[in-house]
Amino acid sequence: MTETSPYARKCRMLIREQGLTARIEEVEALPLDDPDDLLSSNPLGKVPALIRDGATSLVDSPLICEYIDSLNEDRWIPKSGTSRWRVLRFQAIADGILDLAVGRRVEMTRPEDKRFDFWIERQENGIRRSLDLLESEADKFAGGFDLGGMAIAVALGYLDFRYPESEWRTGRDRLTAFHEKWAERPSYQSTEPPAAA
């Protein structure tokens, strides 16, 4: 994991919410350094990756979260039914926002003459449309605590961290209130990325 990866943060928050910090060790791995431990557990060279004793490693945050959630009776991902698909849908939308925001960040770190405005605009438009959808559907995820809501909170936090000029709160009062509720949780506070990163 890295402290700045929003995908790893989602897993780290779930570990804390499930009370599993003594059972799951978090190990810092910087993907761009291609550390052997990371590459041997995830040939994609991405975080997060979960190494399990006597079993194959798991990669990709949705799969890792499914595994973490299976270790307790108190489920953050319903086992079946409409509620399961609702939670997984909101996780997918949140992860899509992250994909766009990370892609935008990569594009913005290129030298100015190597940036492609087409891709930046496309990513920003996708983020904006997704936030508008979440604002309009906030009543479907804002009432409780589950992995769908957690993923949305992580995505909003990442926008604050890497794309503050998006001003995502403007005109989105329900999302703002939702994020404020999550920002009070110890799992959110203890996994915030370092300000200097």
PDB file of C-alpha atoms in Angstrom:
ATOM      1  CA  MET A   1       0.000   0.000   0.000  1.00  0.00           C
ATOM      2  CA  THR A   2       0.949   3.636  -0.229  1.00  0.00           C
ATOM      3  CA  GLU A   3      -0.488   6.389   1.916  1.00  0.00           C
ATOM      4  CA  THR A   4      -1.466   8.385  -1.172  1.00  0.00           C
ATOM      5  CA  SER A   5      -3.285   5.595  -3.050  1.00  0.00           C
ATOM      6  CA  PRO A   6      -7.053   6.063  -2.745  1.00  0.00           C
ATOM      7  CA  TYR A   7      -7.568   2.410  -3.718  1.00  0.00           C
ATOM      8  CA  ALA A   8      -5.346   1.288  -0.847  1.00  0.00           C
ATOM      9  CA  ARG A   9      -7.069   3.809   1.430  1.00  0.00           C
ATOM     10  CA  LYS A  10     -10.430   2.158   0.830  1.00  0.00           C
ATOM     11  CA  CYS A  11      -8.960  -1.197   1.935  1.00  0.00           C
ATOM     12  CA  ARG A  12      -7.199   0.389   4.894  1.00  0.00           C
ATOM     13  CA  MET A  13     -10.421   2.034   6.052  1.00  0.00           C
ATOM     14  CA  LEU A  14     -12.302  -1.260   5.824  1.00  0.00           C
ATOM     15  CA  ILE A  15      -9.574  -2.998   7.843  1.00  0.00           C
ATOM     16  CA  ARG A  16     -10.108  -0.430  10.578  1.00  0.00           C
ATOM     17  CA  GLU A  17     -13.901  -0.525  10.401  1.00  0.00           C
ATOM     18  CA  GLN A  18     -13.789  -4.319  10.673  1.00  0.00           C
ATOM     19  CA  GLY A  19     -11.372  -4.204  13.627  1.00  0.00           C
ATOM     20  CA  LEU A  20      -8.702  -6.174  11.770  1.00  0.00           C
ATOM     21  CA  THR A  21      -5.609  -4.009  12.276  1.00  0.00           C
ATOM     22  CA  ALA A  22      -3.975  -6.675  14.468  1.00  0.00           C
ATOM     23  CA  ARG A  23      -4.682  -9.358  11.874  1.00  0.00           C
ATOM     24  CA  ILE A  24      -3.707  -7.597   8.633  1.00  0.00           C
ATOM     25  CA  GLU A  25      -0.306  -5.942   8.403  1.00  0.00           C
ATOM     26  CA  GLU A  26       0.007  -2.888   6.185  1.00  0.00           C
ATOM     27  CA  VAL A  27       3.294  -2.666   4.307  1.00  0.00           C
ATOM     28  CA  GLU A  28       4.401   0.434   2.414  1.00  0.00           C
ATOM     29  CA  ALA A  29       5.178  -0.255  -1.245  1.00  0.00           C
ATOM     30  CA  LEU A  30       5.874   2.452  -3.792  1.00  0.00           C
ATOM     31  CA  PRO A  31       4.712   1.058  -7.144  1.00  0.00           C
ATOM     32  CA  LEU A  32       6.966   3.252  -9.273  1.00  0.00           C
ATOM     33  CA  ASP A  33       9.983   1.721  -7.517  1.00  0.00           C
ATOM     34  CA  ASP A  34       8.901  -1.783  -8.665  1.00  0.00           C
ATOM     35  CA  PRO A  35       9.703  -3.421  -5.318  1.00  0.00           C
ATOM     36  CA  ASP A  36      10.169  -7.189  -5.559  1.00  0.00           C
ATOM     37  CA  ASP A  37       7.619  -7.921  -2.820  1.00  0.00           C
ATOM     38  CA  LEU A  38       4.938  -6.026  -4.715  1.00  0.00           C
ATOM     39  CA  LEU A  39       5.760  -7.480  -8.119  1.00  0.00           C
ATOM     40  CA  SER A  40       5.837 -11.030  -6.767  1.00  0.00           C
ATOM     41  CA  SER A  41       2.353 -10.591  -5.282  1.00  0.00           C
ATOM     42  CA  ASN A  42       0.937  -8.424  -8.084  1.00  0.00           C
ATOM     43  CA  PRO A  43       2.585  -8.624 -11.512  1.00  0.00           C
ATOM     44  CA  LEU A  44       0.559  -5.548 -12.507  1.00  0.00           C
ATOM     45  CA  GLY A  45       2.835  -3.547 -10.217  1.00  0.00           C
ATOM     46  CA  LYS A  46      -0.108  -1.779  -8.580  1.00  0.00           C
ATOM     47  CA  VAL A  47      -1.331  -1.264  -5.031  1.00  0.00           C
ATOM     48  CA  PRO A  48      -3.118  -2.528  -3.139  1.00  0.00           C
ATOM     49  CA  ALA A  49      -2.156  -6.173  -3.095  1.00  0.00           C
ATOM     50  CA  LEU A  50      -2.996  -8.591  -0.306  1.00  0.00           C
ATOM     51  CA  ILE A  51      -0.582 -11.409   0.493  1.00  0.00           C
ATOM     52  CA  ARG A  52      -2.274 -14.314   2.269  1.00  0.00           C
ATOM     53  CA  ASP A  53      -0.507 -17.053   4.208  1.00  0.00           C
ATOM     54  CA  GLY A  54      -0.657 -20.326   2.303  1.00  0.00           C
ATOM     55  CA  ALA A  55      -2.871 -18.920  -0.462  1.00  0.00           C
ATOM     56  CA  THR A  56      -2.566 -16.881  -3.622  1.00  0.00           C
ATOM     57  CA  SER A  57      -2.338 -13.128  -3.304  1.00  0.00           C
ATOM     58  CA  LEU A  58      -5.306 -10.916  -4.104  1.00  0.00           C
ATOM     59  CA  VAL A  59      -5.144  -7.794  -6.257  1.00  0.00           C
ATOM     60  CA  ASP A  60      -7.483  -4.878  -7.000  1.00  0.00           C
ATOM     61  CA  SER A  61      -9.325  -3.049  -4.237  1.00  0.00           C
ATOM     62  CA  PRO A  62     -12.860  -4.424  -4.882  1.00  0.00           C
ATOM     63  CA  LEU A  63     -11.596  -8.013  -4.592  1.00  0.00           C
ATOM     64  CA  ILE A  64      -9.463  -7.222  -1.557  1.00  0.00           C
ATOM     65  CA  CYS A  65     -12.411  -5.491   0.123  1.00  0.00           C
ATOM     66  CA  GLU A  66     -14.599  -8.553  -0.524  1.00  0.00           C
ATOM     67  CA  TYR A  67     -11.975 -10.695   1.195  1.00  0.00           C
ATOM     68  CA  ILE A  68     -11.540  -8.321   4.156  1.00  0.00           C
ATOM     69  CA  ASP A  69     -15.306  -8.147   4.582  1.00  0.00           C
ATOM     70  CA  SER A  70     -15.540 -11.946   4.630  1.00  0.00           C
ATOM     71  CA  LEU A  71     -13.393 -12.093   7.769  1.00  0.00           C
ATOM     72  CA  ASN A  72     -16.181 -10.750  10.002  1.00  0.00           C
ATOM     73  CA  GLU A  73     -19.873 -11.332  10.553  1.00  0.00           C
ATOM     74  CA  ASP A  74     -20.579  -7.581  10.496  1.00  0.00           C
ATOM     75  CA  ARG A  75     -20.751  -7.110   6.731  1.00  0.00           C
ATOM     76  CA  TRP A  76     -20.019  -3.906   4.830  1.00  0.00           C
ATOM     77  CA  ILE A  77     -20.942  -5.685   1.592  1.00  0.00           C
ATOM     78  CA  PRO A  78     -24.296  -7.468   1.765  1.00  0.00           C
ATOM     79  CA  LYS A  79     -24.061 -11.147   0.831  1.00  0.00           C
ATOM     80  CA  SER A  80     -26.921 -11.084  -1.670  1.00  0.00           C
ATOM     81  CA  GLY A  81     -29.976  -9.292  -2.977  1.00  0.00           C
ATOM     82  CA  THR A  82     -30.732  -5.761  -4.068  1.00  0.00           C
ATOM     83  CA  SER A  83     -28.670  -4.196  -1.292  1.00  0.00           C
ATOM     84  CA  ARG A  84     -25.542  -6.037  -2.488  1.00  0.00           C
ATOM     85  CA  TRP A  85     -25.894  -4.679  -6.023  1.00  0.00           C
ATOM     86  CA  ARG A  86     -26.570  -1.182  -4.670  1.00  0.00           C
ATOM     87  CA  VAL A  87     -23.349  -1.229  -2.605  1.00  0.00           C
ATOM     88  CA  LEU A  88     -21.268  -2.669  -5.448  1.00  0.00           C
ATOM     89  CA  ARG A  89     -22.731  -0.168  -7.938  1.00  0.00           C
ATOM     90  CA  PHE A  90     -21.757   2.794  -5.765  1.00  0.00           C
ATOM     91  CA  GLN A  91     -18.306   1.309  -5.202  1.00  0.00           C
ATOM     92  CA  ALA A  92     -17.905   0.994  -8.996  1.00  0.00           C
ATOM     93  CA  ILE A  93     -18.992   4.604  -9.576  1.00  0.00           C
ATOM     94  CA  ALA A  94     -16.597   5.828  -6.883  1.00  0.00           C
ATOM     95  CA  ASP A  95     -13.747   3.744  -8.298  1.00  0.00           C
ATOM     96  CA  GLY A  96     -14.542   5.167 -11.743  1.00  0.00           C
ATOM     97  CA  ILE A  97     -14.225   8.691 -10.334  1.00  0.00           C
ATOM     98  CA  LEU A  98     -10.859   7.674  -8.922  1.00  0.00           C
ATOM     99  CA  ASP A  99      -9.748   6.232 -12.262  1.00  0.00           C
ATOM    100  CA  LEU A 100     -10.608   9.520 -13.968  1.00  0.00           C
ATOM    101  CA  ALA A 101      -9.005  11.650 -11.246  1.00  0.00           C
ATOM    102  CA  VAL A 102      -5.800   9.588 -11.258  1.00  0.00           C
ATOM    103  CA  GLY A 103      -5.687   9.757 -15.067  1.00  0.00           C
ATOM    104  CA  ARG A 104      -6.162  13.510 -14.916  1.00  0.00           C
ATOM    105  CA  ARG A 105      -3.363  13.827 -12.355  1.00  0.00           C
ATOM    106  CA  VAL A 106      -0.998  11.848 -14.574  1.00  0.00           C
ATOM    107  CA  GLU A 107      -1.889  14.066 -17.523  1.00  0.00           C
ATOM    108  CA  MET A 108      -1.372  17.237 -15.465  1.00  0.00           C
ATOM    109  CA  THR A 109       2.109  16.134 -14.320  1.00  0.00           C
ATOM    110  CA  ARG A 110       3.368  15.961 -17.905  1.00  0.00           C
ATOM    111  CA  PRO A 111       5.291  18.936 -19.298  1.00  0.00           C
ATOM    112  CA  GLU A 112       2.753  21.469 -20.541  1.00  0.00           C
ATOM    113  CA  ASP A 113       3.587  20.864 -24.210  1.00  0.00           C
ATOM    114  CA  LYS A 114       2.935  17.125 -23.735  1.00  0.00           C
ATOM    115  CA  ARG A 115      -0.509  17.447 -22.145  1.00  0.00           C
ATOM    116  CA  PHE A 116      -3.604  16.583 -24.094  1.00  0.00           C
ATOM    117  CA  ASP A 117      -6.480  18.945 -23.367  1.00  0.00           C
ATOM    118  CA  PHE A 118      -8.897  16.443 -24.927  1.00  0.00           C
ATOM    119  CA  TRP A 119      -8.132  13.837 -22.250  1.00  0.00           C
ATOM    120  CA  ILE A 120      -8.094  16.341 -19.408  1.00  0.00           C
ATOM    121  CA  GLU A 121     -11.501  17.689 -20.435  1.00  0.00           C
ATOM    122  CA  ARG A 122     -12.893  14.194 -20.914  1.00  0.00           C
ATOM    123  CA  GLN A 123     -11.743  13.135 -17.454  1.00  0.00           C
ATOM    124  CA  GLU A 124     -13.060  16.308 -15.823  1.00  0.00           C
ATOM    125  CA  ASN A 125     -16.438  15.912 -17.554  1.00  0.00           C
ATOM    126  CA  GLY A 126     -16.714  12.299 -16.385  1.00  0.00           C
ATOM    127  CA  ILE A 127     -15.931  13.311 -12.813  1.00  0.00           C
ATOM    128  CA  ARG A 128     -18.499  16.126 -12.929  1.00  0.00           C
ATOM    129  CA  ARG A 129     -21.256  13.915 -14.384  1.00  0.00           C
ATOM    130  CA  SER A 130     -20.568  11.218 -11.789  1.00  0.00           C
ATOM    131  CA  LEU A 131     -20.678  13.713  -8.922  1.00  0.00           C
ATOM    132  CA  ASP A 132     -23.976  15.074 -10.232  1.00  0.00           C
ATOM    133  CA  LEU A 133     -25.375  11.536 -10.317  1.00  0.00           C
ATOM    134  CA  LEU A 134     -24.220  10.894  -6.752  1.00  0.00           C
ATOM    135  CA  GLU A 135     -25.760  14.171  -5.602  1.00  0.00           C
ATOM    136  CA  SER A 136     -29.077  13.165  -7.172  1.00  0.00           C
ATOM    137  CA  GLU A 137     -28.953   9.680  -5.602  1.00  0.00           C
ATOM    138  CA  ALA A 138     -27.517  10.605  -2.202  1.00  0.00           C
ATOM    139  CA  ASP A 139     -30.597   9.245  -0.422  1.00  0.00           C
ATOM    140  CA  LYS A 140     -29.572   5.747  -1.594  1.00  0.00           C
ATOM    141  CA  PHE A 141     -26.201   5.713   0.176  1.00  0.00           C
ATOM    142  CA  ALA A 142     -26.009   8.566   2.702  1.00  0.00           C
ATOM    143  CA  GLY A 143     -28.144   7.015   5.443  1.00  0.00           C
ATOM    144  CA  GLY A 144     -25.762   4.376   6.739  1.00  0.00           C
ATOM    145  CA  PHE A 145     -22.280   2.972   6.528  1.00  0.00           C
ATOM    146  CA  ASP A 146     -21.305   0.368   3.941  1.00  0.00           C
ATOM    147  CA  LEU A 147     -18.584  -0.160   1.365  1.00  0.00           C
ATOM    148  CA  GLY A 148     -20.422   1.823  -1.310  1.00  0.00           C
ATOM    149  CA  GLY A 149     -20.553   4.879   0.908  1.00  0.00           C
ATOM    150  CA  MET A 150     -16.969   4.355   2.035  1.00  0.00           C
ATOM    151  CA  ALA A 151     -15.771   4.238  -1.572  1.00  0.00           C
ATOM    152  CA  ILE A 152     -17.611   7.482  -2.337  1.00  0.00           C
ATOM    153  CA  ALA A 153     -16.090   9.163   0.735  1.00  0.00           C
ATOM    154  CA  VAL A 154     -12.623   8.038  -0.398  1.00  0.00           C
ATOM    155  CA  ALA A 155     -13.217   9.403  -3.904  1.00  0.00           C
ATOM    156  CA  LEU A 156     -14.342  12.771  -2.532  1.00  0.00           C
ATOM    157  CA  GLY A 157     -11.319  12.872  -0.249  1.00  0.00           C
ATOM    158  CA  TYR A 158      -9.053  12.148  -3.209  1.00  0.00           C
ATOM    159  CA  LEU A 159     -10.580  15.039  -5.134  1.00  0.00           C
ATOM    160  CA  ASP A 160      -9.740  17.298  -2.172  1.00  0.00           C
ATOM    161  CA  PHE A 161      -6.199  15.899  -2.137  1.00  0.00           C
ATOM    162  CA  ARG A 162      -5.286  15.895  -5.840  1.00  0.00           C
ATOM    163  CA  TYR A 163      -7.941  18.004  -7.596  1.00  0.00           C
ATOM    164  CA  PRO A 164      -9.095  20.731  -5.172  1.00  0.00           C
ATOM    165  CA  GLU A 165      -9.759  23.130  -8.034  1.00  0.00           C
ATOM    166  CA  SER A 166     -12.709  20.930  -8.994  1.00  0.00           C
ATOM    167  CA  GLU A 167     -14.629  22.603  -6.153  1.00  0.00           C
ATOM    168  CA  TRP A 168     -16.811  19.496  -6.060  1.00  0.00           C
ATOM    169  CA  ARG A 169     -18.871  20.805  -3.142  1.00  0.00           C
ATOM    170  CA  THR A 170     -20.347  23.687  -5.158  1.00  0.00           C
ATOM    171  CA  GLY A 171     -24.023  22.958  -5.788  1.00  0.00           C
ATOM    172  CA  ARG A 172     -23.769  19.549  -4.130  1.00  0.00           C
ATOM    173  CA  ASP A 173     -25.037  20.083  -0.606  1.00  0.00           C
ATOM    174  CA  ARG A 174     -26.056  16.471  -0.027  1.00  0.00           C
ATOM    175  CA  LEU A 175     -22.651  15.125  -1.057  1.00  0.00           C
ATOM    176  CA  THR A 176     -20.977  17.752   1.111  1.00  0.00           C
ATOM    177  CA  ALA A 177     -23.007  16.733   4.177  1.00  0.00           C
ATOM    178  CA  PHE A 178     -22.344  13.065   3.412  1.00  0.00           C
ATOM    179  CA  HIS A 179     -18.588  13.670   3.193  1.00  0.00           C
ATOM    180  CA  GLU A 180     -18.586  15.646   6.449  1.00  0.00           C
ATOM    181  CA  LYS A 181     -20.211  12.687   8.211  1.00  0.00           C
ATOM    182  CA  TRP A 182     -17.540  10.304   6.918  1.00  0.00           C
ATOM    183  CA  ALA A 183     -14.712  12.735   7.693  1.00  0.00           C
ATOM    184  CA  GLU A 184     -15.591  12.422  11.390  1.00  0.00           C
ATOM    185  CA  ARG A 185     -14.931   8.676  11.428  1.00  0.00           C
ATOM    186  CA  PRO A 186     -11.620   7.499  12.931  1.00  0.00           C
ATOM    187  CA  SER A 187     -11.041   5.188   9.931  1.00  0.00           C
ATOM    188  CA  TYR A 188     -11.201   8.184   7.595  1.00  0.00           C
ATOM    189  CA  GLN A 189      -9.035  10.420   9.749  1.00  0.00           C
ATOM    190  CA  SER A 190      -6.313   7.822  10.377  1.00  0.00           C
ATOM    191  CA  THR A 191      -5.898   7.031   6.664  1.00  0.00           C
ATOM    192  CA  GLU A 192      -5.728  10.580   5.287  1.00  0.00           C
ATOM    193  CA  PRO A 193      -2.809  11.035   2.902  1.00  0.00           C
ATOM    194  CA  PRO A 194       0.062  13.237   4.122  1.00  0.00           C
ATOM    195  CA  ALA A 195      -0.440  16.875   3.170  1.00  0.00           C
ATOM    196  CA  ALA A 196       3.057  17.206   1.717  1.00  0.00           C
ATOM    197  CA  ALA A 197       2.768  14.248  -0.688  1.00  0.00           C
TER     198      ALA A 197
END
